[in-house]
Amino acid sequence: MNMKIIFGGIAFLMLLLLIAGCTQNASPQTTPVPTTVPTTVVPVTTATAVPTTFVPATPGPTDTIQSNWAVSVQVQSNGQSVNPQVIYTFNGGMGMNLIPEIDVMLTRSDGTVEIGNMTQPLSVGQTVSLPGTTGNNDRAEVWVITPHGDRVKIVDKYVPFRSYN
Protein backbone atom coordinates (compact mmCIF):
# COMPACT_ATOMS: atom_id res chain seq x y z
CA MET A 1 0.00 0.00 0.00
CA ASN A 2 2.82 2.35 0.83
CA MET A 3 4.33 1.84 -2.63
CA LYS A 4 1.08 2.95 -4.27
CA ILE A 5 1.15 6.23 -2.28
CA ILE A 6 4.81 6.92 -3.14
CA PHE A 7 4.36 6.18 -6.87
CA GLY A 8 1.10 8.15 -6.90
CA GLY A 9 2.82 11.14 -5.27
CA ILE A 10 5.70 11.04 -7.77
CA ALA A 11 3.26 10.80 -10.70
CA PHE A 12 1.26 13.72 -9.29
CA LEU A 13 4.43 15.90 -8.98
CA MET A 14 5.45 15.04 -12.55
CA LEU A 15 2.00 16.03 -13.77
CA LEU A 16 2.29 19.37 -11.95
CA LEU A 17 5.70 20.00 -13.55
CA LEU A 18 4.32 19.18 -16.98
CA ILE A 19 1.37 21.53 -16.54
CA ALA A 20 3.56 24.34 -15.15
CA GLY A 21 5.90 24.10 -18.12
CA CYS A 22 3.09 24.19 -20.65
CA THR A 23 1.20 27.14 -19.22
CA GLN A 24 3.81 29.80 -20.01
CA ASN A 25 2.79 32.49 -22.46
CA ALA A 26 4.12 31.71 -25.87
CA SER A 27 5.73 34.75 -27.46
CA PRO A 28 5.18 35.06 -31.18
CA GLN A 29 8.25 34.06 -33.12
CA THR A 30 9.36 36.84 -35.42
CA THR A 31 12.34 36.70 -37.67
CA PRO A 32 14.46 39.83 -37.71
CA VAL A 33 14.69 41.67 -40.99
CA PRO A 34 18.30 42.36 -41.94
CA THR A 35 19.07 46.06 -42.31
CA THR A 36 22.10 47.74 -43.74
CA VAL A 37 23.99 50.14 -41.55
CA PRO A 38 26.46 52.56 -43.08
CA THR A 39 29.92 51.89 -41.70
CA THR A 40 32.40 54.57 -40.82
CA VAL A 41 36.01 54.10 -39.92
CA VAL A 42 36.87 55.54 -36.52
CA PRO A 43 40.55 55.90 -35.69
CA VAL A 44 41.47 54.17 -32.46
CA THR A 45 43.83 56.01 -30.15
CA THR A 46 45.62 54.34 -27.33
CA ALA A 47 45.99 56.05 -24.01
CA THR A 48 49.45 56.53 -22.64
CA ALA A 49 50.14 56.16 -18.96
CA VAL A 50 50.52 59.44 -17.12
CA PRO A 51 52.57 59.40 -13.93
CA THR A 52 50.46 60.02 -10.86
CA THR A 53 53.19 61.69 -8.85
CA PHE A 54 53.51 65.42 -9.29
CA VAL A 55 57.01 66.87 -9.40
CA PRO A 56 57.15 70.58 -8.64
CA ALA A 57 58.94 72.79 -11.13
CA THR A 58 62.68 73.00 -10.79
CA PRO A 59 63.74 75.70 -8.36
CA GLY A 60 64.73 78.83 -10.20
CA PRO A 61 67.22 81.56 -9.53
CA THR A 62 66.85 83.81 -6.54
CA ASP A 63 67.29 87.56 -6.44
CA THR A 64 69.60 89.57 -4.24
CA ILE A 65 68.17 92.27 -2.11
CA GLN A 66 69.89 95.50 -1.04
CA SER A 67 72.25 94.90 1.85
CA ASN A 68 70.39 97.31 4.15
CA TRP A 69 67.15 95.26 3.57
CA ALA A 70 68.80 91.84 3.71
CA VAL A 71 67.19 89.18 5.88
CA SER A 72 67.87 85.48 6.38
CA VAL A 73 65.29 82.69 6.42
CA GLN A 74 66.20 79.03 7.01
CA VAL A 75 64.02 76.26 5.57
CA GLN A 76 64.08 72.64 6.78
CA SER A 77 61.83 69.64 7.34
CA ASN A 78 61.02 68.30 10.77
CA GLY A 79 61.75 64.73 9.54
CA GLN A 80 58.70 63.20 11.20
CA SER A 81 56.88 60.69 9.01
CA VAL A 82 53.68 60.86 11.07
CA ASN A 83 53.24 64.63 10.69
CA PRO A 84 55.75 65.97 8.14
CA GLN A 85 56.17 69.73 8.37
CA VAL A 86 58.40 72.19 6.54
CA ILE A 87 59.56 74.87 8.96
CA TYR A 88 60.57 78.36 7.87
CA THR A 89 62.68 80.09 10.54
CA PHE A 90 63.50 83.80 10.49
CA ASN A 91 67.17 84.37 11.41
CA GLY A 92 67.25 88.16 11.39
CA GLY A 93 69.30 90.51 9.24
CA MET A 94 69.83 94.22 8.61
CA GLY A 95 66.35 94.66 7.16
CA MET A 96 64.63 93.07 10.11
CA ASN A 97 62.87 96.31 11.09
CA LEU A 98 62.39 97.56 7.52
CA ILE A 99 60.84 94.56 5.73
CA PRO A 100 57.06 94.69 6.24
CA GLU A 101 56.29 91.11 5.27
CA ILE A 102 57.85 87.78 4.31
CA ASP A 103 55.71 85.37 2.25
CA VAL A 104 56.49 81.65 2.29
CA MET A 105 55.19 79.08 -0.16
CA LEU A 106 55.52 75.30 -0.23
CA THR A 107 54.71 73.30 -3.36
CA ARG A 108 54.34 69.75 -2.09
CA SER A 109 55.29 66.70 -4.12
CA ASP A 110 51.58 65.86 -4.56
CA GLY A 111 50.91 69.23 -6.24
CA THR A 112 49.28 70.97 -3.28
CA VAL A 113 50.44 74.53 -2.63
CA GLU A 114 50.61 75.77 0.96
CA ILE A 115 51.08 79.48 1.74
CA GLY A 116 52.03 81.32 4.90
CA ASN A 117 53.61 84.63 5.93
CA MET A 118 55.49 86.50 8.63
CA THR A 119 54.63 90.12 9.31
CA GLN A 120 56.02 92.91 11.45
CA PRO A 121 57.14 92.84 14.17
CA LEU A 122 59.68 90.26 12.99
CA SER A 123 61.80 88.56 15.64
CA VAL A 124 64.75 86.19 15.43
CA GLY A 125 63.51 82.61 15.78
CA GLN A 126 60.02 83.36 14.48
CA THR A 127 58.72 80.34 12.55
CA VAL A 128 56.02 79.36 10.08
CA SER A 129 55.23 75.67 9.74
CA LEU A 130 53.50 74.28 6.65
CA PRO A 131 52.39 70.65 6.13
CA GLY A 132 54.84 68.80 3.88
CA THR A 133 55.23 65.28 2.52
CA THR A 134 57.66 62.46 3.14
CA GLY A 135 59.10 62.86 -0.37
CA ASN A 136 62.35 64.63 -1.11
CA ASN A 137 60.93 67.02 -3.68
CA ASP A 138 58.87 69.53 -1.71
CA ARG A 139 59.77 72.94 -3.12
CA ALA A 140 60.14 75.83 -0.68
CA GLU A 141 60.08 79.48 -1.74
CA VAL A 142 60.56 82.61 0.35
CA TRP A 143 59.51 86.03 -0.95
CA VAL A 144 60.44 89.29 0.78
CA ILE A 145 58.25 92.36 0.37
CA THR A 146 60.53 95.41 0.25
CA PRO A 147 59.64 98.77 1.78
CA HIS A 148 58.92 99.97 -1.80
CA GLY A 149 56.38 97.15 -2.27
CA ASP A 150 58.52 94.98 -4.57
CA ARG A 151 58.37 91.22 -4.16
CA VAL A 152 61.84 89.60 -4.19
CA LYS A 153 62.48 85.84 -4.07
CA ILE A 154 65.37 85.07 -1.70
CA VAL A 155 64.96 81.25 -1.28
CA ASP A 156 63.88 78.67 -3.86
CA LYS A 157 64.96 75.09 -3.20
CA TYR A 158 63.91 71.50 -2.65
CA VAL A 159 63.56 70.54 1.00
CA PRO A 160 64.71 66.98 1.81
CA PHE A 161 62.41 65.06 4.12
CA ARG A 162 65.33 63.88 6.26
CA SER A 163 68.99 64.78 6.17
CA TYR A 164 71.69 62.88 8.01
CA ASN A 165 74.44 65.42 8.60
Tab-separated table of N, CA and C in Angstrom:
chain	number	residue	atom	x	y	z
A	1	MET	N	0.806	-1.172	0.000
A	1	MET	CA	0.000	0.000	0.000
A	1	MET	C	0.865	1.257	0.000
A	2	ASN	N	1.944	1.198	0.768
A	2	ASN	CA	2.824	2.352	0.830
A	2	ASN	C	3.447	2.647	-0.531
A	3	MET	N	3.732	1.638	-1.310
A	3	MET	CA	4.328	1.841	-2.627
A	3	MET	C	3.363	2.550	-3.559
A	4	LYS	N	2.074	2.292	-3.426
A	4	LYS	CA	1.084	2.955	-4.270
A	4	LYS	C	1.044	4.454	-3.952
A	5	ILE	N	1.186	4.805	-2.683
A	5	ILE	CA	1.147	6.229	-2.280
A	5	ILE	C	2.403	6.937	-2.786
A	6	ILE	N	3.549	6.293	-2.700
A	6	ILE	CA	4.807	6.920	-3.139
A	6	ILE	C	4.790	7.110	-4.649
A	7	PHE	N	4.410	6.041	-5.410
A	7	PHE	CA	4.359	6.175	-6.868
A	7	PHE	C	3.269	7.159	-7.299
A	8	GLY	N	2.176	7.195	-6.594
A	8	GLY	CA	1.099	8.150	-6.903
A	8	GLY	C	1.560	9.585	-6.658
A	9	GLY	N	2.298	9.789	-5.573
A	9	GLY	CA	2.821	11.141	-5.269
A	9	GLY	C	3.824	11.601	-6.310
A	10	ILE	N	4.704	10.690	-6.748
A	10	ILE	CA	5.703	11.037	-7.772
A	10	ILE	C	5.007	11.344	-9.083
A	11	ALA	N	4.004	10.558	-9.460
A	11	ALA	CA	3.258	10.800	-10.700
A	11	ALA	C	2.531	12.137	-10.635
A	12	PHE	N	1.965	12.443	-9.453
A	12	PHE	CA	1.257	13.716	-9.288
A	12	PHE	C	2.229	14.907	-9.440
A	13	LEU	N	3.427	14.819	-8.862
A	13	LEU	CA	4.428	15.895	-8.982
A	13	LEU	C	4.887	16.062	-10.430
A	14	MET	N	5.049	14.945	-11.155
A	14	MET	CA	5.450	15.040	-12.554
A	14	MET	C	4.355	15.698	-13.386
A	15	LEU	N	3.115	15.407	-13.071
A	15	LEU	CA	1.996	16.029	-13.765
A	15	LEU	C	1.970	17.531	-13.513
A	16	LEU	N	2.232	17.940	-12.267
A	16	LEU	CA	2.286	19.375	-11.950
A	16	LEU	C	3.419	20.066	-12.712
A	17	LEU	N	4.581	19.416	-12.802
A	17	LEU	CA	5.701	20.003	-13.545
A	17	LEU	C	5.377	20.120	-15.024
A	18	LEU	N	4.696	19.148	-15.573
A	18	LEU	CA	4.325	19.179	-16.977
A	18	LEU	C	3.336	20.300	-17.250
A	19	ILE	N	2.368	20.470	-16.368
A	19	ILE	CA	1.374	21.528	-16.543
A	19	ILE	C	2.023	22.897	-16.374
A	20	ALA	N	2.906	23.053	-15.387
A	20	ALA	CA	3.560	24.344	-15.147
A	20	ALA	C	4.422	24.746	-16.330
A	21	GLY	N	5.071	23.788	-16.969
A	21	GLY	CA	5.904	24.096	-18.123
A	21	GLY	C	5.103	24.440	-19.353
A	22	CYS	N	3.892	23.944	-19.466
A	22	CYS	CA	3.090	24.186	-20.650
A	22	CYS	C	2.205	25.407	-20.540
A	23	THR	N	2.112	26.005	-19.375
A	23	THR	CA	1.202	27.142	-19.222
A	23	THR	C	1.887	28.490	-19.406
A	24	GLN	N	3.143	28.520	-19.781
A	24	GLN	CA	3.814	29.796	-20.009
A	24	GLN	C	3.272	30.436	-21.271
A	25	ASN	N	3.255	31.771	-21.285
A	25	ASN	CA	2.795	32.491	-22.463
A	25	ASN	C	3.783	32.277	-23.588
A	26	ALA	N	3.264	31.907	-24.713
A	26	ALA	CA	4.122	31.708	-25.873
A	26	ALA	C	4.270	33.045	-26.580
A	27	SER	N	5.508	33.495	-26.750
A	27	SER	CA	5.728	34.748	-27.462
A	27	SER	C	5.761	34.447	-28.951
A	28	PRO	N	5.191	35.321	-29.740
A	28	PRO	CA	5.181	35.056	-31.180
A	28	PRO	C	6.603	35.087	-31.718
A	29	GLN	N	6.928	34.154	-32.530
A	29	GLN	CA	8.247	34.063	-33.118
A	29	GLN	C	8.306	34.975	-34.329
A	30	THR	N	9.173	35.957	-34.276
A	30	THR	CA	9.361	36.842	-35.419
A	30	THR	C	10.798	36.716	-35.871
A	31	THR	N	10.984	36.760	-37.136
A	31	THR	CA	12.337	36.701	-37.666
A	31	THR	C	12.803	38.119	-37.941
A	32	PRO	N	13.980	38.467	-37.482
A	32	PRO	CA	14.461	39.827	-37.705
A	32	PRO	C	14.762	40.063	-39.182
A	33	VAL	N	14.441	41.278	-39.611
A	33	VAL	CA	14.693	41.666	-40.986
A	33	VAL	C	16.087	42.282	-41.034
A	34	PRO	N	16.965	41.782	-41.876
A	34	PRO	CA	18.302	42.365	-41.938
A	34	PRO	C	18.252	43.780	-42.502
A	35	THR	N	18.984	44.670	-41.848
A	35	THR	CA	19.071	46.056	-42.314
A	35	THR	C	20.529	46.373	-42.593
A	36	THR	N	20.737	47.326	-43.443
A	36	THR	CA	22.097	47.740	-43.741
A	36	THR	C	22.408	49.003	-42.961
A	37	VAL	N	23.545	49.000	-42.335
A	37	VAL	CA	23.990	50.144	-41.547
A	37	VAL	C	25.238	50.697	-42.213
A	38	PRO	N	25.252	52.006	-42.489
A	38	PRO	CA	26.463	52.564	-43.083
A	38	PRO	C	27.620	52.458	-42.092
A	39	THR	N	28.755	52.059	-42.580
A	39	THR	CA	29.918	51.893	-41.703
A	39	THR	C	30.859	53.078	-41.903
A	40	THR	N	31.397	53.509	-40.792
A	40	THR	CA	32.396	54.570	-40.820
A	40	THR	C	33.629	54.062	-40.095
A	41	VAL	N	34.764	54.494	-40.543
A	41	VAL	CA	36.013	54.095	-39.919
A	41	VAL	C	36.369	55.131	-38.861
A	42	VAL	N	36.512	54.666	-37.632
A	42	VAL	CA	36.867	55.541	-36.518
A	42	VAL	C	38.284	55.201	-36.112
A	43	PRO	N	39.183	56.196	-36.110
A	43	PRO	CA	40.552	55.896	-35.689
A	43	PRO	C	40.587	55.579	-34.199
A	44	VAL	N	41.342	54.587	-33.853
A	44	VAL	CA	41.470	54.175	-32.463
A	44	VAL	C	42.764	54.761	-31.919
A	45	THR	N	42.642	55.451	-30.797
A	45	THR	CA	43.827	56.009	-30.153
A	45	THR	C	44.066	55.239	-28.860
A	46	THR	N	45.287	55.025	-28.569
A	46	THR	CA	45.622	54.336	-27.330
A	46	THR	C	46.062	55.359	-26.300
A	47	ALA	N	45.629	55.129	-25.087
A	47	ALA	CA	45.987	56.050	-24.007
A	47	ALA	C	47.377	55.708	-23.498
A	48	THR	N	48.134	56.737	-23.226
A	48	THR	CA	49.453	56.526	-22.645
A	48	THR	C	49.365	56.749	-21.141
A	49	ALA	N	50.157	56.048	-20.414
A	49	ALA	CA	50.145	56.157	-18.959
A	49	ALA	C	50.752	57.484	-18.536
A	50	VAL	N	50.042	58.171	-17.663
A	50	VAL	CA	50.520	59.441	-17.123
A	50	VAL	C	50.955	59.185	-15.693
A	51	PRO	N	52.136	59.643	-15.301
A	51	PRO	CA	52.567	59.403	-13.927
A	51	PRO	C	51.647	60.106	-12.939
A	52	THR	N	51.361	59.447	-11.835
A	52	THR	CA	50.461	60.015	-10.856
A	52	THR	C	51.175	60.908	-9.846
A	53	THR	N	52.475	60.831	-9.779
A	53	THR	CA	53.193	61.694	-8.851
A	53	THR	C	53.492	63.018	-9.520
A	54	PHE	N	53.285	64.075	-8.784
A	54	PHE	CA	53.512	65.418	-9.290
A	54	PHE	C	54.887	65.875	-8.825
A	55	VAL	N	55.694	66.347	-9.753
A	55	VAL	CA	57.008	66.865	-9.398
A	55	VAL	C	56.966	68.370	-9.591
A	56	PRO	N	57.178	69.137	-8.505
A	56	PRO	CA	57.146	70.584	-8.638
A	56	PRO	C	58.217	71.068	-9.609
A	57	ALA	N	57.979	72.222	-10.185
A	57	ALA	CA	58.936	72.793	-11.128
A	57	ALA	C	60.303	72.930	-10.469
A	58	THR	N	61.317	72.879	-11.286
A	58	THR	CA	62.681	72.996	-10.788
A	58	THR	C	62.874	74.367	-10.154
A	59	PRO	N	63.490	74.396	-8.983
A	59	PRO	CA	63.735	75.698	-8.355
A	59	PRO	C	64.522	76.618	-9.290
A	60	GLY	N	64.097	77.854	-9.322
A	60	GLY	CA	64.730	78.825	-10.204
A	60	GLY	C	65.724	79.696	-9.474
A	61	PRO	N	66.240	80.674	-10.164
A	61	PRO	CA	67.219	81.563	-9.528
A	61	PRO	C	66.547	82.467	-8.500
A	62	THR	N	67.345	82.879	-7.553
A	62	THR	CA	66.854	83.812	-6.543
A	62	THR	C	67.462	85.182	-6.804
A	63	ASP	N	66.817	86.185	-6.266
A	63	ASP	CA	67.290	87.557	-6.439
A	63	ASP	C	68.057	87.993	-5.196
A	64	THR	N	68.911	88.982	-5.385
A	64	THR	CA	69.602	89.566	-4.239
A	64	THR	C	68.886	90.849	-3.867
A	65	ILE	N	68.843	91.096	-2.617
A	65	ILE	CA	68.168	92.273	-2.109
A	65	ILE	C	69.227	93.242	-1.598
A	66	GLN	N	68.930	94.507	-1.536
A	66	GLN	CA	69.887	95.496	-1.041
A	66	GLN	C	70.393	95.079	0.339
A	67	SER	N	71.640	95.362	0.608
A	67	SER	CA	72.246	94.903	1.854
A	67	SER	C	71.568	95.500	3.083
A	68	ASN	N	71.043	96.710	2.984
A	68	ASN	CA	70.386	97.309	4.151
A	68	ASN	C	68.987	96.723	4.385
A	69	TRP	N	68.440	95.937	3.415
A	69	TRP	CA	67.148	95.265	3.566
A	69	TRP	C	67.322	93.749	3.702
A	70	ALA	N	68.542	93.270	3.726
A	70	ALA	CA	68.803	91.836	3.709
A	70	ALA	C	68.283	91.165	4.978
A	71	VAL	N	67.652	90.013	4.778
A	71	VAL	CA	67.186	89.176	5.878
A	71	VAL	C	67.547	87.733	5.553
A	72	SER	N	67.521	86.880	6.564
A	72	SER	CA	67.870	85.478	6.382
A	72	SER	C	66.721	84.600	6.883
A	73	VAL	N	66.332	83.645	6.049
A	73	VAL	CA	65.290	82.688	6.420
A	73	VAL	C	65.826	81.288	6.145
A	74	GLN	N	65.750	80.411	7.141
A	74	GLN	CA	66.203	79.031	7.013
A	74	GLN	C	64.984	78.140	6.792
A	75	VAL	N	65.114	77.169	5.877
A	75	VAL	CA	64.016	76.255	5.572
A	75	VAL	C	64.498	74.823	5.793
A	76	GLN	N	63.724	74.042	6.564
A	76	GLN	CA	64.077	72.645	6.781
A	76	GLN	C	62.824	71.854	7.139
A	77	SER	N	62.923	70.534	6.992
A	77	SER	CA	61.831	69.639	7.341
A	77	SER	C	62.006	69.160	8.772
A	78	ASN	N	60.895	68.818	9.415
A	78	ASN	CA	61.019	68.295	10.773
A	78	ASN	C	61.396	66.821	10.782
A	79	GLY	N	61.311	66.109	9.648
A	79	GLY	CA	61.746	64.728	9.542
A	79	GLY	C	60.833	63.723	10.205
A	80	GLN	N	59.635	64.121	10.574
A	80	GLN	CA	58.695	63.197	11.199
A	80	GLN	C	57.767	62.622	10.138
A	81	SER	N	57.724	61.305	10.039
A	81	SER	CA	56.884	60.692	9.014
A	81	SER	C	55.408	60.707	9.389
A	82	VAL	N	55.081	60.828	10.652
A	82	VAL	CA	53.684	60.859	11.072
A	82	VAL	C	53.046	62.202	10.725
A	83	ASN	N	53.757	63.289	10.954
A	83	ASN	CA	53.242	64.631	10.690
A	83	ASN	C	54.353	65.459	10.052
A	84	PRO	N	54.641	65.229	8.761
A	84	PRO	CA	55.747	65.966	8.143
A	84	PRO	C	55.415	67.452	8.001
A	85	GLN	N	56.326	68.284	8.438
A	85	GLN	CA	56.170	69.734	8.370
A	85	GLN	C	57.434	70.339	7.774
A	86	VAL	N	57.262	71.407	7.014
A	86	VAL	CA	58.398	72.195	6.543
A	86	VAL	C	58.371	73.476	7.365
A	87	ILE	N	59.490	73.756	8.015
A	87	ILE	CA	59.558	74.866	8.962
A	87	ILE	C	60.429	75.967	8.386
A	88	TYR	N	59.867	77.158	8.314
A	88	TYR	CA	60.569	78.361	7.867
A	88	TYR	C	60.922	79.146	9.130
A	89	THR	N	62.226	79.392	9.342
A	89	THR	CA	62.682	80.091	10.542
A	89	THR	C	63.359	81.393	10.148
A	90	PHE	N	62.910	82.495	10.748
A	90	PHE	CA	63.500	83.805	10.494
A	90	PHE	C	64.749	83.955	11.354
A	91	ASN	N	65.895	84.257	10.696
A	91	ASN	CA	67.168	84.369	11.408
A	91	ASN	C	67.654	85.800	11.565
A	92	GLY	N	66.855	86.764	11.226
A	92	GLY	CA	67.255	88.160	11.389
A	92	GLY	C	67.935	88.717	10.152
A	93	GLY	N	68.600	89.849	10.317
A	93	GLY	CA	69.299	90.514	9.238
A	93	GLY	C	69.156	92.018	9.382
A	94	MET	N	69.862	92.764	8.513
A	94	MET	CA	69.834	94.217	8.615
A	94	MET	C	68.457	94.802	8.321
A	95	GLY	N	67.667	94.130	7.508
A	95	GLY	CA	66.351	94.657	7.157
A	95	GLY	C	65.236	94.177	8.064
A	96	MET	N	65.605	93.638	9.201
A	96	MET	CA	64.627	93.067	10.113
A	96	MET	C	63.523	94.058	10.502
A	97	ASN	N	63.859	95.304	10.701
A	97	ASN	CA	62.869	96.308	11.088
A	97	ASN	C	62.292	97.065	9.903
A	98	LEU	N	62.841	96.827	8.695
A	98	LEU	CA	62.392	97.563	7.521
A	98	LEU	C	61.463	96.749	6.618
A	99	ILE	N	61.649	95.444	6.587
A	99	ILE	CA	60.844	94.565	5.728
A	99	ILE	C	59.463	94.406	6.360
A	100	PRO	N	58.398	94.792	5.645
A	100	PRO	CA	57.064	94.689	6.242
A	100	PRO	C	56.503	93.268	6.291
A	101	GLU	N	56.903	92.434	5.337
A	101	GLU	CA	56.290	91.106	5.271
A	101	GLU	C	57.205	90.128	4.549
A	102	ILE	N	57.144	88.876	4.974
A	102	ILE	CA	57.845	87.780	4.309
A	102	ILE	C	56.799	86.714	3.979
A	103	ASP	N	56.652	86.395	2.693
A	103	ASP	CA	55.710	85.370	2.253
A	103	ASP	C	56.467	84.066	2.033
A	104	VAL	N	55.888	82.966	2.494
A	104	VAL	CA	56.488	81.647	2.294
A	104	VAL	C	55.491	80.782	1.532
A	105	MET	N	56.032	79.943	0.640
A	105	MET	CA	55.186	79.080	-0.164
A	105	MET	C	55.846	77.711	-0.265
A	106	LEU	N	55.044	76.672	-0.121
A	106	LEU	CA	55.518	75.298	-0.229
A	106	LEU	C	54.686	74.583	-1.296
A	107	THR	N	55.361	74.117	-2.347
A	107	THR	CA	54.712	73.297	-3.361
A	107	THR	C	55.073	71.864	-3.029
A	108	ARG	N	54.089	71.126	-2.523
A	108	ARG	CA	54.337	69.753	-2.089
A	108	ARG	C	54.498	68.826	-3.278
A	109	SER	N	55.053	67.652	-3.041
A	109	SER	CA	55.294	66.700	-4.124
A	109	SER	C	53.997	66.154	-4.705
A	110	ASP	N	52.858	66.306	-4.014
A	110	ASP	CA	51.582	65.858	-4.561
A	110	ASP	C	50.855	66.963	-5.318
A	111	GLY	N	51.484	68.140	-5.462
A	111	GLY	CA	50.910	69.233	-6.238
A	111	GLY	C	50.169	70.270	-5.415
A	112	THR	N	49.968	70.026	-4.149
A	112	THR	CA	49.280	70.971	-3.283
A	112	THR	C	50.203	72.138	-2.954
A	113	VAL	N	49.661	73.344	-2.963
A	113	VAL	CA	50.444	74.531	-2.632
A	113	VAL	C	49.963	75.063	-1.287
A	114	GLU	N	50.892	75.223	-0.368
A	114	GLU	CA	50.611	75.767	0.959
A	114	GLU	C	51.262	77.144	1.047
A	115	ILE	N	50.573	78.098	1.667
A	115	ILE	CA	51.076	79.477	1.742
A	115	ILE	C	51.000	79.961	3.189
A	116	GLY	N	52.002	80.712	3.588
A	116	GLY	CA	52.026	81.324	4.904
A	116	GLY	C	52.795	82.637	4.831
A	117	ASN	N	52.822	83.398	5.930
A	117	ASN	CA	53.607	84.632	5.926
A	117	ASN	C	54.013	85.031	7.339
A	118	MET	N	55.016	85.896	7.388
A	118	MET	CA	55.490	86.501	8.629
A	118	MET	C	55.356	88.004	8.440
A	119	THR	N	54.806	88.676	9.407
A	119	THR	CA	54.626	90.125	9.310
A	119	THR	C	55.310	90.814	10.486
A	120	GLN	N	55.416	92.115	10.383
A	120	GLN	CA	56.024	92.907	11.452
A	120	GLN	C	55.167	92.793	12.703
A	121	PRO	N	55.735	92.747	13.839
A	121	PRO	CA	57.141	92.839	14.166
A	121	PRO	C	57.826	91.483	13.990
A	122	LEU	N	58.900	91.469	13.210
A	122	LEU	CA	59.680	90.264	12.987
A	122	LEU	C	60.663	90.083	14.137
A	123	SER	N	60.847	88.838	14.570
A	123	SER	CA	61.799	88.563	15.644
A	123	SER	C	62.620	87.336	15.265
A	124	VAL	N	63.866	87.311	15.709
A	124	VAL	CA	64.752	86.186	15.427
A	124	VAL	C	64.157	84.937	16.068
A	125	GLY	N	64.077	83.866	15.295
A	125	GLY	CA	63.511	82.612	15.781
A	125	GLY	C	62.042	82.445	15.451
A	126	GLN	N	61.424	83.461	14.863
A	126	GLN	CA	60.016	83.364	14.479
A	126	GLN	C	59.875	82.297	13.387
A	127	THR	N	58.863	81.433	13.500
A	127	THR	CA	58.715	80.340	12.552
A	127	THR	C	57.322	80.313	11.936
A	128	VAL	N	57.266	79.722	10.743
A	128	VAL	CA	56.017	79.365	10.082
A	128	VAL	C	56.169	77.908	9.691
A	129	SER	N	55.183	77.091	10.043
A	129	SER	CA	55.231	75.666	9.745
A	129	SER	C	54.109	75.322	8.774
A	130	LEU	N	54.475	74.685	7.654
A	130	LEU	CA	53.495	74.277	6.651
A	130	LEU	C	53.543	72.757	6.501
A	131	PRO	N	52.389	72.113	6.278
A	131	PRO	CA	52.392	70.654	6.129
A	131	PRO	C	53.106	70.229	4.861
A	132	GLY	N	54.057	69.304	5.006
A	132	GLY	CA	54.838	68.805	3.876
A	132	GLY	C	54.506	67.353	3.593
A	133	THR	N	55.381	66.705	2.831
A	133	THR	CA	55.226	65.285	2.525
A	133	THR	C	56.507	64.557	2.913
A	134	THR	N	56.473	63.243	2.812
A	134	THR	CA	57.660	62.459	3.136
A	134	THR	C	58.574	62.305	1.926
A	135	GLY	N	58.240	62.908	0.812
A	135	GLY	CA	59.096	62.863	-0.371
A	135	GLY	C	60.240	63.855	-0.254
A	136	ASN	N	61.199	63.729	-1.129
A	136	ASN	CA	62.347	64.635	-1.106
A	136	ASN	C	62.237	65.737	-2.141
A	137	ASN	N	61.049	65.974	-2.672
A	137	ASN	CA	60.933	67.019	-3.681
A	137	ASN	C	59.824	68.015	-3.356
A	138	ASP	N	59.706	68.397	-2.083
A	138	ASP	CA	58.868	69.531	-1.712
A	138	ASP	C	59.672	70.795	-2.008
A	139	ARG	N	59.062	71.731	-2.714
A	139	ARG	CA	59.773	72.942	-3.123
A	139	ARG	C	59.377	74.103	-2.220
A	140	ALA	N	60.373	74.714	-1.587
A	140	ALA	CA	60.144	75.833	-0.680
A	140	ALA	C	60.599	77.131	-1.332
A	141	GLU	N	59.746	78.159	-1.222
A	141	GLU	CA	60.080	79.484	-1.741
A	141	GLU	C	59.834	80.516	-0.646
A	142	VAL	N	60.702	81.509	-0.597
A	142	VAL	CA	60.557	82.610	0.353
A	142	VAL	C	60.616	83.906	-0.438
A	143	TRP	N	59.610	84.744	-0.261
A	143	TRP	CA	59.514	86.033	-0.947
A	143	TRP	C	59.518	87.139	0.100
A	144	VAL	N	60.359	88.143	-0.115
A	144	VAL	CA	60.437	89.294	0.784
A	144	VAL	C	59.748	90.470	0.109
A	145	ILE	N	58.889	91.143	0.860
A	145	ILE	CA	58.250	92.358	0.366
A	145	ILE	C	59.109	93.529	0.848
A	146	THR	N	59.650	94.291	-0.100
A	146	THR	CA	60.533	95.409	0.250
A	146	THR	C	59.710	96.601	0.730
A	147	PRO	N	60.360	97.568	1.365
A	147	PRO	CA	59.643	98.774	1.783
A	147	PRO	C	58.999	99.522	0.610
A	148	HIS	N	59.513	99.322	-0.616
A	148	HIS	CA	58.921	99.965	-1.796
A	148	HIS	C	57.755	99.165	-2.366
A	149	GLY	N	57.485	97.979	-1.800
A	149	GLY	CA	56.380	97.145	-2.270
A	149	GLY	C	56.768	96.102	-3.304
A	150	ASP	N	58.068	95.999	-3.624
A	150	ASP	CA	58.521	94.982	-4.573
A	150	ASP	C	58.549	93.622	-3.885
A	151	ARG	N	58.330	92.594	-4.672
A	151	ARG	CA	58.369	91.220	-4.160
A	151	ARG	C	59.620	90.552	-4.708
A	152	VAL	N	60.543	90.152	-3.804
A	152	VAL	CA	61.838	89.598	-4.191
A	152	VAL	C	61.963	88.188	-3.622
A	153	LYS	N	62.311	87.229	-4.508
A	153	LYS	CA	62.480	85.842	-4.067
A	153	LYS	C	63.904	85.667	-3.553
A	154	ILE	N	64.032	85.244	-2.271
A	154	ILE	CA	65.366	85.067	-1.698
A	154	ILE	C	65.712	83.592	-1.473
A	155	VAL	N	64.712	82.692	-1.446
A	155	VAL	CA	64.959	81.251	-1.281
A	155	VAL	C	64.055	80.511	-2.258
A	156	ASP	N	64.642	79.551	-2.977
A	156	ASP	CA	63.883	78.666	-3.862
A	156	ASP	C	64.669	77.368	-3.970
A	157	LYS	N	64.203	76.338	-3.236
A	157	LYS	CA	64.961	75.085	-3.205
A	157	LYS	C	64.055	73.923	-2.839
A	158	TYR	N	64.565	72.703	-3.114
A	158	TYR	CA	63.907	71.499	-2.646
A	158	TYR	C	64.276	71.297	-1.197
A	159	VAL	N	63.309	70.816	-0.407
A	159	VAL	CA	63.561	70.540	1.001
A	159	VAL	C	63.548	69.022	1.194
A	160	PRO	N	64.709	68.443	1.582
A	160	PRO	CA	64.709	66.982	1.812
A	160	PRO	C	63.897	66.637	3.054
A	161	PHE	N	63.225	65.506	2.991
A	161	PHE	CA	62.411	65.062	4.124
A	161	PHE	C	63.285	64.822	5.355
A	162	ARG	N	64.379	64.116	5.163
A	162	ARG	CA	65.331	63.884	6.258
A	162	ARG	C	66.728	64.101	5.722
A	163	SER	N	67.584	64.654	6.551
A	163	SER	CA	68.993	64.784	6.175
A	163	SER	C	69.821	64.265	7.333
A	164	TYR	N	70.832	63.507	7.007
A	164	TYR	CA	71.689	62.877	8.011
A	164	TYR	C	73.054	63.527	7.979
A	165	ASN	N	73.159	64.681	8.605
A	165	ASN	CA	74.437	65.418	8.605
A	165	ASN	C	75.230	65.050	9.830
